Amino acid sequence: MTPRGRRSTPGNATSLLIPALALALATTAGGCASLPQVVVLEDPLSAEEHVALGVAYERRGELEPAAREYERALKKDRSSFRARLNLGNVRLAEKRYGDARAEYLKALELRLADPEATNNLAWAAILSGDEREEALRRLDAVLAARASAAPPEDGLTPVLLDTRGVLLGRLGRRAEAVAALAQAEDTCLAAGAAPAPAQAAGAPGPSAPCPASVLEEIRAHREELRSH
């Protein structure tokens, strides 16, 4: 996630220069001296660069500076889907589920029915207990769209099915949850489980069809459901 030094903001720079400006005005009052130039420092980084910094912080587990970088990215570009999604992920990790949900919904306004944002919104519902039925409807719509089109290459279908199974379990729909998790495992195995490649936090789905880590998580969720 990168150096942690604080950058000057326009507001900070101006406030530091105000006393000097006042003194200069006082000493030149009544004279013809020219006014001093006020230099306002601007953030030199692009939205994408702030996102990259946020990802670097997030990888190190430094959630607060990560969130700050994503917020700075959004000040530069309100339409940055990645900054919005990643900010939601940080809020989810902080257990600020309402804030996470709000960020995911804003991400979905930018990319309607995006599978990552829909999946993570479902996890916010699973963990908070709020709006689970709505999350399930969104998840089912995404899965239905994927089933009716050419097989996507993002490796996310087993993940979405796994999330659906966990969500159904939390809704008390055990038989459907069992079937969804079985389908998730079958889909993962059919795709060919492989070790997950290194990947940026919040980046698009893995290049491998179904990483071994995803298969392990699906099986852990199946075992958890069996034990309850």
C-alpha atoms as a PDB file:
ATOM      1  CA  MET A   1       0.000   0.000   0.000  1.00  0.00           C
ATOM      2  CA  THR A   2       2.930   2.808  -0.074  1.00  0.00           C
ATOM      3  CA  PRO A   3       4.544   5.682   1.965  1.00  0.00           C
ATOM      4  CA  ARG A   4       2.303   7.050   4.650  1.00  0.00           C
ATOM      5  CA  GLY A   5       3.357  10.687   4.526  1.00  0.00           C
ATOM      6  CA  ARG A   6       0.467  13.158   4.557  1.00  0.00           C
ATOM      7  CA  ARG A   7       0.057  15.308   1.479  1.00  0.00           C
ATOM      8  CA  SER A   8      -0.833  18.968   1.804  1.00  0.00           C
ATOM      9  CA  THR A   9      -4.373  19.775   0.796  1.00  0.00           C
ATOM     10  CA  PRO A  10      -5.579  23.067  -0.667  1.00  0.00           C
ATOM     11  CA  GLY A  11      -7.312  23.939   2.605  1.00  0.00           C
ATOM     12  CA  ASN A  12      -4.253  23.229   4.752  1.00  0.00           C
ATOM     13  CA  ALA A  13      -1.905  25.191   2.508  1.00  0.00           C
ATOM     14  CA  THR A  14      -4.142  28.266   2.486  1.00  0.00           C
ATOM     15  CA  SER A  15      -4.636  28.263   6.256  1.00  0.00           C
ATOM     16  CA  LEU A  16      -0.851  28.190   6.770  1.00  0.00           C
ATOM     17  CA  LEU A  17      -0.389  31.188   4.464  1.00  0.00           C
ATOM     18  CA  ILE A  18      -3.184  33.375   5.889  1.00  0.00           C
ATOM     19  CA  PRO A  19      -1.165  34.869   8.841  1.00  0.00           C
ATOM     20  CA  ALA A  20       1.709  35.796   6.522  1.00  0.00           C
ATOM     21  CA  LEU A  21      -0.720  37.390   4.100  1.00  0.00           C
ATOM     22  CA  ALA A  22      -2.348  39.438   6.863  1.00  0.00           C
ATOM     23  CA  LEU A  23       1.051  40.689   8.037  1.00  0.00           C
ATOM     24  CA  ALA A  24       2.066  41.651   4.499  1.00  0.00           C
ATOM     25  CA  LEU A  25      -1.169  43.555   3.969  1.00  0.00           C
ATOM     26  CA  ALA A  26      -0.690  45.417   7.224  1.00  0.00           C
ATOM     27  CA  THR A  27       2.865  46.470   6.394  1.00  0.00           C
ATOM     28  CA  THR A  28       1.993  47.603   2.854  1.00  0.00           C
ATOM     29  CA  ALA A  29      -1.251  49.430   3.685  1.00  0.00           C
ATOM     30  CA  GLY A  30      -1.247  52.892   2.178  1.00  0.00           C
ATOM     31  CA  GLY A  31       1.702  52.058  -0.073  1.00  0.00           C
ATOM     32  CA  CYS A  32       1.917  50.903  -3.628  1.00  0.00           C
ATOM     33  CA  ALA A  33       3.649  47.562  -3.021  1.00  0.00           C
ATOM     34  CA  SER A  34       2.151  44.636  -4.899  1.00  0.00           C
ATOM     35  CA  LEU A  35       0.255  41.980  -2.957  1.00  0.00           C
ATOM     36  CA  PRO A  36       2.112  38.748  -2.150  1.00  0.00           C
ATOM     37  CA  GLN A  37       1.277  35.704  -4.251  1.00  0.00           C
ATOM     38  CA  VAL A  38      -0.638  32.967  -2.425  1.00  0.00           C
ATOM     39  CA  VAL A  39       0.385  29.454  -3.511  1.00  0.00           C
ATOM     40  CA  VAL A  40      -2.263  26.752  -3.005  1.00  0.00           C
ATOM     41  CA  LEU A  41      -0.918  23.224  -3.179  1.00  0.00           C
ATOM     42  CA  GLU A  42      -3.012  20.768  -5.170  1.00  0.00           C
ATOM     43  CA  ASP A  43      -3.240  16.987  -4.920  1.00  0.00           C
ATOM     44  CA  PRO A  44      -0.994  15.803  -7.768  1.00  0.00           C
ATOM     45  CA  LEU A  45      -2.280  12.210  -7.820  1.00  0.00           C
ATOM     46  CA  SER A  46      -4.970  10.905 -10.149  1.00  0.00           C
ATOM     47  CA  ALA A  47      -7.965   8.895  -8.966  1.00  0.00           C
ATOM     48  CA  GLU A  48      -6.312   5.724 -10.276  1.00  0.00           C
ATOM     49  CA  GLU A  49      -3.139   6.478  -8.312  1.00  0.00           C
ATOM     50  CA  HIS A  50      -5.123   6.978  -5.121  1.00  0.00           C
ATOM     51  CA  VAL A  51      -6.861   3.644  -5.730  1.00  0.00           C
ATOM     52  CA  ALA A  52      -3.472   1.963  -6.201  1.00  0.00           C
ATOM     53  CA  LEU A  53      -2.280   3.440  -2.896  1.00  0.00           C
ATOM     54  CA  GLY A  54      -5.465   2.279  -1.200  1.00  0.00           C
ATOM     55  CA  VAL A  55      -4.951  -1.251  -2.498  1.00  0.00           C
ATOM     56  CA  ALA A  56      -1.382  -1.202  -1.186  1.00  0.00           C
ATOM     57  CA  TYR A  57      -2.554  -0.131   2.278  1.00  0.00           C
ATOM     58  CA  GLU A  58      -5.359  -2.693   2.196  1.00  0.00           C
ATOM     59  CA  ARG A  59      -2.923  -5.496   1.412  1.00  0.00           C
ATOM     60  CA  ARG A  60      -0.984  -4.575   4.558  1.00  0.00           C
ATOM     61  CA  GLY A  61      -4.175  -4.593   6.620  1.00  0.00           C
ATOM     62  CA  GLU A  62      -4.083  -0.814   7.125  1.00  0.00           C
ATOM     63  CA  LEU A  63      -7.762  -0.118   6.645  1.00  0.00           C
ATOM     64  CA  GLU A  64      -7.998   3.513   7.743  1.00  0.00           C
ATOM     65  CA  PRO A  65      -5.362   4.878   5.318  1.00  0.00           C
ATOM     66  CA  ALA A  66      -6.793   2.598   2.620  1.00  0.00           C
ATOM     67  CA  ALA A  67     -10.244   4.119   3.090  1.00  0.00           C
ATOM     68  CA  ARG A  68      -8.732   7.595   3.035  1.00  0.00           C
ATOM     69  CA  GLU A  69      -7.103   6.924  -0.341  1.00  0.00           C
ATOM     70  CA  TYR A  70     -10.340   5.567  -1.807  1.00  0.00           C
ATOM     71  CA  GLU A  71     -12.179   8.653  -0.561  1.00  0.00           C
ATOM     72  CA  ARG A  72      -9.536  10.870  -2.180  1.00  0.00           C
ATOM     73  CA  ALA A  73      -9.953   8.927  -5.407  1.00  0.00           C
ATOM     74  CA  LEU A  74     -13.686   9.587  -5.296  1.00  0.00           C
ATOM     75  CA  LYS A  75     -13.089  13.303  -4.772  1.00  0.00           C
ATOM     76  CA  LYS A  76     -11.090  13.242  -7.998  1.00  0.00           C
ATOM     77  CA  ASP A  77     -13.550  11.018  -9.860  1.00  0.00           C
ATOM     78  CA  ARG A  78     -17.023  10.378  -8.457  1.00  0.00           C
ATOM     79  CA  SER A  79     -17.568   7.760 -11.177  1.00  0.00           C
ATOM     80  CA  SER A  80     -14.668   5.522 -10.075  1.00  0.00           C
ATOM     81  CA  PHE A  81     -16.316   2.136  -9.671  1.00  0.00           C
ATOM     82  CA  ARG A  82     -13.167   0.528  -8.263  1.00  0.00           C
ATOM     83  CA  ALA A  83     -12.727   3.201  -5.573  1.00  0.00           C
ATOM     84  CA  ARG A  84     -16.384   2.849  -4.565  1.00  0.00           C
ATOM     85  CA  LEU A  85     -16.264  -0.954  -4.459  1.00  0.00           C
ATOM     86  CA  ASN A  86     -12.980  -1.038  -2.548  1.00  0.00           C
ATOM     87  CA  LEU A  87     -14.245   1.516  -0.024  1.00  0.00           C
ATOM     88  CA  GLY A  88     -17.214  -0.802   0.560  1.00  0.00           C
ATOM     89  CA  ASN A  89     -14.809  -3.702   1.103  1.00  0.00           C
ATOM     90  CA  VAL A  90     -12.885  -1.715   3.720  1.00  0.00           C
ATOM     91  CA  ARG A  91     -16.109  -0.816   5.543  1.00  0.00           C
ATOM     92  CA  LEU A  92     -17.112  -4.490   5.450  1.00  0.00           C
ATOM     93  CA  ALA A  93     -13.761  -5.483   6.973  1.00  0.00           C
ATOM     94  CA  GLU A  94     -14.284  -2.821   9.651  1.00  0.00           C
ATOM     95  CA  LYS A  95     -17.698  -4.388  10.393  1.00  0.00           C
ATOM     96  CA  ARG A  96     -19.412  -1.143   9.417  1.00  0.00           C
ATOM     97  CA  TYR A  97     -22.031  -3.083   7.521  1.00  0.00           C
ATOM     98  CA  GLY A  98     -24.447  -0.212   6.898  1.00  0.00           C
ATOM     99  CA  ASP A  99     -21.668   1.898   5.406  1.00  0.00           C
ATOM    100  CA  ALA A 100     -20.465  -1.061   3.334  1.00  0.00           C
ATOM    101  CA  ARG A 101     -23.976  -1.595   1.987  1.00  0.00           C
ATOM    102  CA  ALA A 102     -24.255   2.090   1.063  1.00  0.00           C
ATOM    103  CA  GLU A 103     -20.983   1.960  -0.890  1.00  0.00           C
ATOM    104  CA  TYR A 104     -21.955  -1.226  -2.727  1.00  0.00           C
ATOM    105  CA  LEU A 105     -25.293   0.288  -3.728  1.00  0.00           C
ATOM    106  CA  LYS A 106     -23.474   3.341  -5.097  1.00  0.00           C
ATOM    107  CA  ALA A 107     -21.136   1.021  -6.985  1.00  0.00           C
ATOM    108  CA  LEU A 108     -24.163  -0.737  -8.466  1.00  0.00           C
ATOM    109  CA  GLU A 109     -25.509   2.618  -9.630  1.00  0.00           C
ATOM    110  CA  LEU A 110     -22.274   2.965 -11.602  1.00  0.00           C
ATOM    111  CA  ARG A 111     -22.359  -0.612 -12.937  1.00  0.00           C
ATOM    112  CA  LEU A 112     -25.807  -2.114 -12.851  1.00  0.00           C
ATOM    113  CA  ALA A 113     -25.835  -5.772 -11.699  1.00  0.00           C
ATOM    114  CA  ASP A 114     -22.044  -5.958 -11.437  1.00  0.00           C
ATOM    115  CA  PRO A 115     -21.239  -9.447 -10.057  1.00  0.00           C
ATOM    116  CA  GLU A 116     -18.536  -8.316  -7.614  1.00  0.00           C
ATOM    117  CA  ALA A 117     -20.603  -5.530  -6.088  1.00  0.00           C
ATOM    118  CA  THR A 118     -23.675  -7.782  -5.968  1.00  0.00           C
ATOM    119  CA  ASN A 119     -21.718 -10.564  -4.290  1.00  0.00           C
ATOM    120  CA  ASN A 120     -20.222  -8.230  -1.689  1.00  0.00           C
ATOM    121  CA  LEU A 121     -23.578  -6.566  -1.048  1.00  0.00           C
ATOM    122  CA  ALA A 122     -24.900 -10.047  -0.264  1.00  0.00           C
ATOM    123  CA  TRP A 123     -22.092 -10.550   2.254  1.00  0.00           C
ATOM    124  CA  ALA A 124     -22.988  -7.260   3.929  1.00  0.00           C
ATOM    125  CA  ALA A 125     -26.535  -8.636   4.249  1.00  0.00           C
ATOM    126  CA  ILE A 126     -25.296 -12.020   5.523  1.00  0.00           C
ATOM    127  CA  LEU A 127     -23.115 -10.459   8.208  1.00  0.00           C
ATOM    128  CA  SER A 128     -25.508  -7.698   9.290  1.00  0.00           C
ATOM    129  CA  GLY A 129     -28.785  -9.587   9.008  1.00  0.00           C
ATOM    130  CA  ASP A 130     -30.313  -6.643   7.109  1.00  0.00           C
ATOM    131  CA  GLU A 131     -31.953  -6.641   3.669  1.00  0.00           C
ATOM    132  CA  ARG A 132     -31.187 -10.311   3.034  1.00  0.00           C
ATOM    133  CA  GLU A 133     -34.183 -10.910   0.778  1.00  0.00           C
ATOM    134  CA  GLU A 134     -33.228  -7.967  -1.428  1.00  0.00           C
ATOM    135  CA  ALA A 135     -29.638  -9.220  -1.594  1.00  0.00           C
ATOM    136  CA  LEU A 136     -30.895 -12.647  -2.659  1.00  0.00           C
ATOM    137  CA  ARG A 137     -33.046 -11.148  -5.428  1.00  0.00           C
ATOM    138  CA  ARG A 138     -30.075  -9.212  -6.776  1.00  0.00           C
ATOM    139  CA  LEU A 139     -27.839 -12.281  -6.594  1.00  0.00           C
ATOM    140  CA  ASP A 140     -30.389 -14.474  -8.369  1.00  0.00           C
ATOM    141  CA  ALA A 141     -30.764 -11.874 -11.139  1.00  0.00           C
ATOM    142  CA  VAL A 142     -26.998 -11.814 -11.716  1.00  0.00           C
ATOM    143  CA  LEU A 143     -26.783 -15.612 -11.779  1.00  0.00           C
ATOM    144  CA  ALA A 144     -29.742 -15.865 -14.166  1.00  0.00           C
ATOM    145  CA  ALA A 145     -28.108 -13.377 -16.548  1.00  0.00           C
ATOM    146  CA  ARG A 146     -24.844 -15.322 -16.467  1.00  0.00           C
ATOM    147  CA  ALA A 147     -26.643 -18.619 -17.117  1.00  0.00           C
ATOM    148  CA  SER A 148     -28.397 -17.215 -20.188  1.00  0.00           C
ATOM    149  CA  ALA A 149     -25.231 -15.856 -21.819  1.00  0.00           C
ATOM    150  CA  ALA A 150     -21.900 -17.276 -22.929  1.00  0.00           C
ATOM    151  CA  PRO A 151     -19.968 -18.672 -19.940  1.00  0.00           C
ATOM    152  CA  PRO A 152     -18.103 -15.736 -18.361  1.00  0.00           C
ATOM    153  CA  GLU A 153     -14.352 -16.016 -17.959  1.00  0.00           C
ATOM    154  CA  ASP A 154     -14.025 -14.123 -14.674  1.00  0.00           C
ATOM    155  CA  GLY A 155     -14.195 -17.214 -12.445  1.00  0.00           C
ATOM    156  CA  LEU A 156     -16.911 -15.658 -10.295  1.00  0.00           C
ATOM    157  CA  THR A 157     -19.815 -18.075 -10.851  1.00  0.00           C
ATOM    158  CA  PRO A 158     -18.723 -20.570  -8.136  1.00  0.00           C
ATOM    159  CA  VAL A 159     -18.179 -17.630  -5.769  1.00  0.00           C
ATOM    160  CA  LEU A 160     -21.655 -16.262  -6.463  1.00  0.00           C
ATOM    161  CA  LEU A 161     -23.235 -19.695  -5.973  1.00  0.00           C
ATOM    162  CA  ASP A 162     -21.331 -20.146  -2.721  1.00  0.00           C
ATOM    163  CA  THR A 163     -22.528 -16.767  -1.454  1.00  0.00           C
ATOM    164  CA  ARG A 164     -26.072 -17.680  -2.467  1.00  0.00           C
ATOM    165  CA  GLY A 165     -25.859 -20.904  -0.465  1.00  0.00           C
ATOM    166  CA  VAL A 166     -24.649 -19.101   2.653  1.00  0.00           C
ATOM    167  CA  LEU A 167     -27.348 -16.450   2.262  1.00  0.00           C
ATOM    168  CA  LEU A 168     -30.084 -19.071   1.869  1.00  0.00           C
ATOM    169  CA  GLY A 169     -28.802 -20.796   4.998  1.00  0.00           C
ATOM    170  CA  ARG A 170     -29.037 -17.560   6.974  1.00  0.00           C
ATOM    171  CA  LEU A 171     -32.587 -17.134   5.684  1.00  0.00           C
ATOM    172  CA  GLY A 172     -33.479 -20.557   7.091  1.00  0.00           C
ATOM    173  CA  ARG A 173     -33.997 -22.118   3.652  1.00  0.00           C
ATOM    174  CA  ARG A 174     -31.796 -25.118   4.410  1.00  0.00           C
ATOM    175  CA  ALA A 175     -32.701 -27.428   1.523  1.00  0.00           C
ATOM    176  CA  GLU A 176     -32.095 -24.664  -1.029  1.00  0.00           C
ATOM    177  CA  ALA A 177     -28.841 -23.755   0.718  1.00  0.00           C
ATOM    178  CA  VAL A 178     -27.621 -27.358   0.521  1.00  0.00           C
ATOM    179  CA  ALA A 179     -28.437 -27.476  -3.199  1.00  0.00           C
ATOM    180  CA  ALA A 180     -26.774 -24.105  -3.902  1.00  0.00           C
ATOM    181  CA  LEU A 181     -23.537 -25.071  -2.140  1.00  0.00           C
ATOM    182  CA  ALA A 182     -23.463 -28.437  -3.925  1.00  0.00           C
ATOM    183  CA  GLN A 183     -23.894 -26.594  -7.230  1.00  0.00           C
ATOM    184  CA  ALA A 184     -21.096 -24.194  -6.268  1.00  0.00           C
ATOM    185  CA  GLU A 185     -18.703 -27.078  -5.622  1.00  0.00           C
ATOM    186  CA  ASP A 186     -19.708 -28.902  -8.810  1.00  0.00           C
ATOM    187  CA  THR A 187     -19.232 -25.713 -10.853  1.00  0.00           C
ATOM    188  CA  CYS A 188     -15.829 -25.123  -9.301  1.00  0.00           C
ATOM    189  CA  LEU A 189     -14.678 -28.680  -9.958  1.00  0.00           C
ATOM    190  CA  ALA A 190     -15.993 -28.604 -13.521  1.00  0.00           C
ATOM    191  CA  ALA A 191     -14.034 -25.433 -14.176  1.00  0.00           C
ATOM    192  CA  GLY A 192     -10.867 -27.045 -12.869  1.00  0.00           C
ATOM    193  CA  ALA A 193      -9.681 -25.959  -9.435  1.00  0.00           C
ATOM    194  CA  ALA A 194      -6.259 -24.330  -9.463  1.00  0.00           C
ATOM    195  CA  PRO A 195      -4.119 -22.337  -7.017  1.00  0.00           C
ATOM    196  CA  ALA A 196      -5.240 -18.708  -6.858  1.00  0.00           C
ATOM    197  CA  PRO A 197      -2.838 -16.260  -8.530  1.00  0.00           C
ATOM    198  CA  ALA A 198      -1.618 -13.166  -6.690  1.00  0.00           C
ATOM    199  CA  GLN A 199      -4.172 -10.458  -7.265  1.00  0.00           C
ATOM    200  CA  ALA A 200      -4.886  -6.908  -6.164  1.00  0.00           C
ATOM    201  CA  ALA A 201      -7.462  -6.401  -3.424  1.00  0.00           C
ATOM    202  CA  GLY A 202     -10.810  -5.789  -5.038  1.00  0.00           C
ATOM    203  CA  ALA A 203      -9.499  -6.591  -8.502  1.00  0.00           C
ATOM    204  CA  PRO A 204     -11.679  -8.515 -10.984  1.00  0.00           C
ATOM    205  CA  GLY A 205     -12.163 -12.259 -10.584  1.00  0.00           C
ATOM    206  CA  PRO A 206      -9.146 -14.571 -10.736  1.00  0.00           C
ATOM    207  CA  SER A 207      -7.693 -15.621 -14.063  1.00  0.00           C
ATOM    208  CA  ALA A 208      -7.816 -19.286 -12.996  1.00  0.00           C
ATOM    209  CA  PRO A 209     -11.323 -20.745 -13.530  1.00  0.00           C
ATOM    210  CA  CYS A 210     -11.736 -21.713  -9.871  1.00  0.00           C
ATOM    211  CA  PRO A 211      -8.861 -21.303  -7.405  1.00  0.00           C
ATOM    212  CA  ALA A 212      -8.252 -23.959  -4.767  1.00  0.00           C
ATOM    213  CA  SER A 213      -8.964 -21.337  -2.096  1.00  0.00           C
ATOM    214  CA  VAL A 214     -12.500 -20.901  -3.447  1.00  0.00           C
ATOM    215  CA  LEU A 215     -13.085 -24.670  -3.436  1.00  0.00           C
ATOM    216  CA  GLU A 216     -11.864 -24.864   0.169  1.00  0.00           C
ATOM    217  CA  GLU A 217     -14.216 -22.063   1.195  1.00  0.00           C
ATOM    218  CA  ILE A 218     -17.197 -23.714  -0.503  1.00  0.00           C
ATOM    219  CA  ARG A 219     -16.450 -26.976   1.295  1.00  0.00           C
ATOM    220  CA  ALA A 220     -16.072 -25.150   4.601  1.00  0.00           C
ATOM    221  CA  HIS A 221     -19.500 -23.587   4.115  1.00  0.00           C
ATOM    222  CA  ARG A 222     -21.022 -26.987   3.274  1.00  0.00           C
ATOM    223  CA  GLU A 223     -19.524 -28.456   6.443  1.00  0.00           C
ATOM    224  CA  GLU A 224     -20.760 -25.518   8.504  1.00  0.00           C
ATOM    225  CA  LEU A 225     -24.277 -26.012   7.149  1.00  0.00           C
ATOM    226  CA  ARG A 226     -24.150 -29.774   7.911  1.00  0.00           C
ATOM    227  CA  SER A 227     -23.093 -29.109  11.501  1.00  0.00           C
ATOM    228  CA  HIS A 228     -26.020 -26.814  12.248  1.00  0.00           C
END
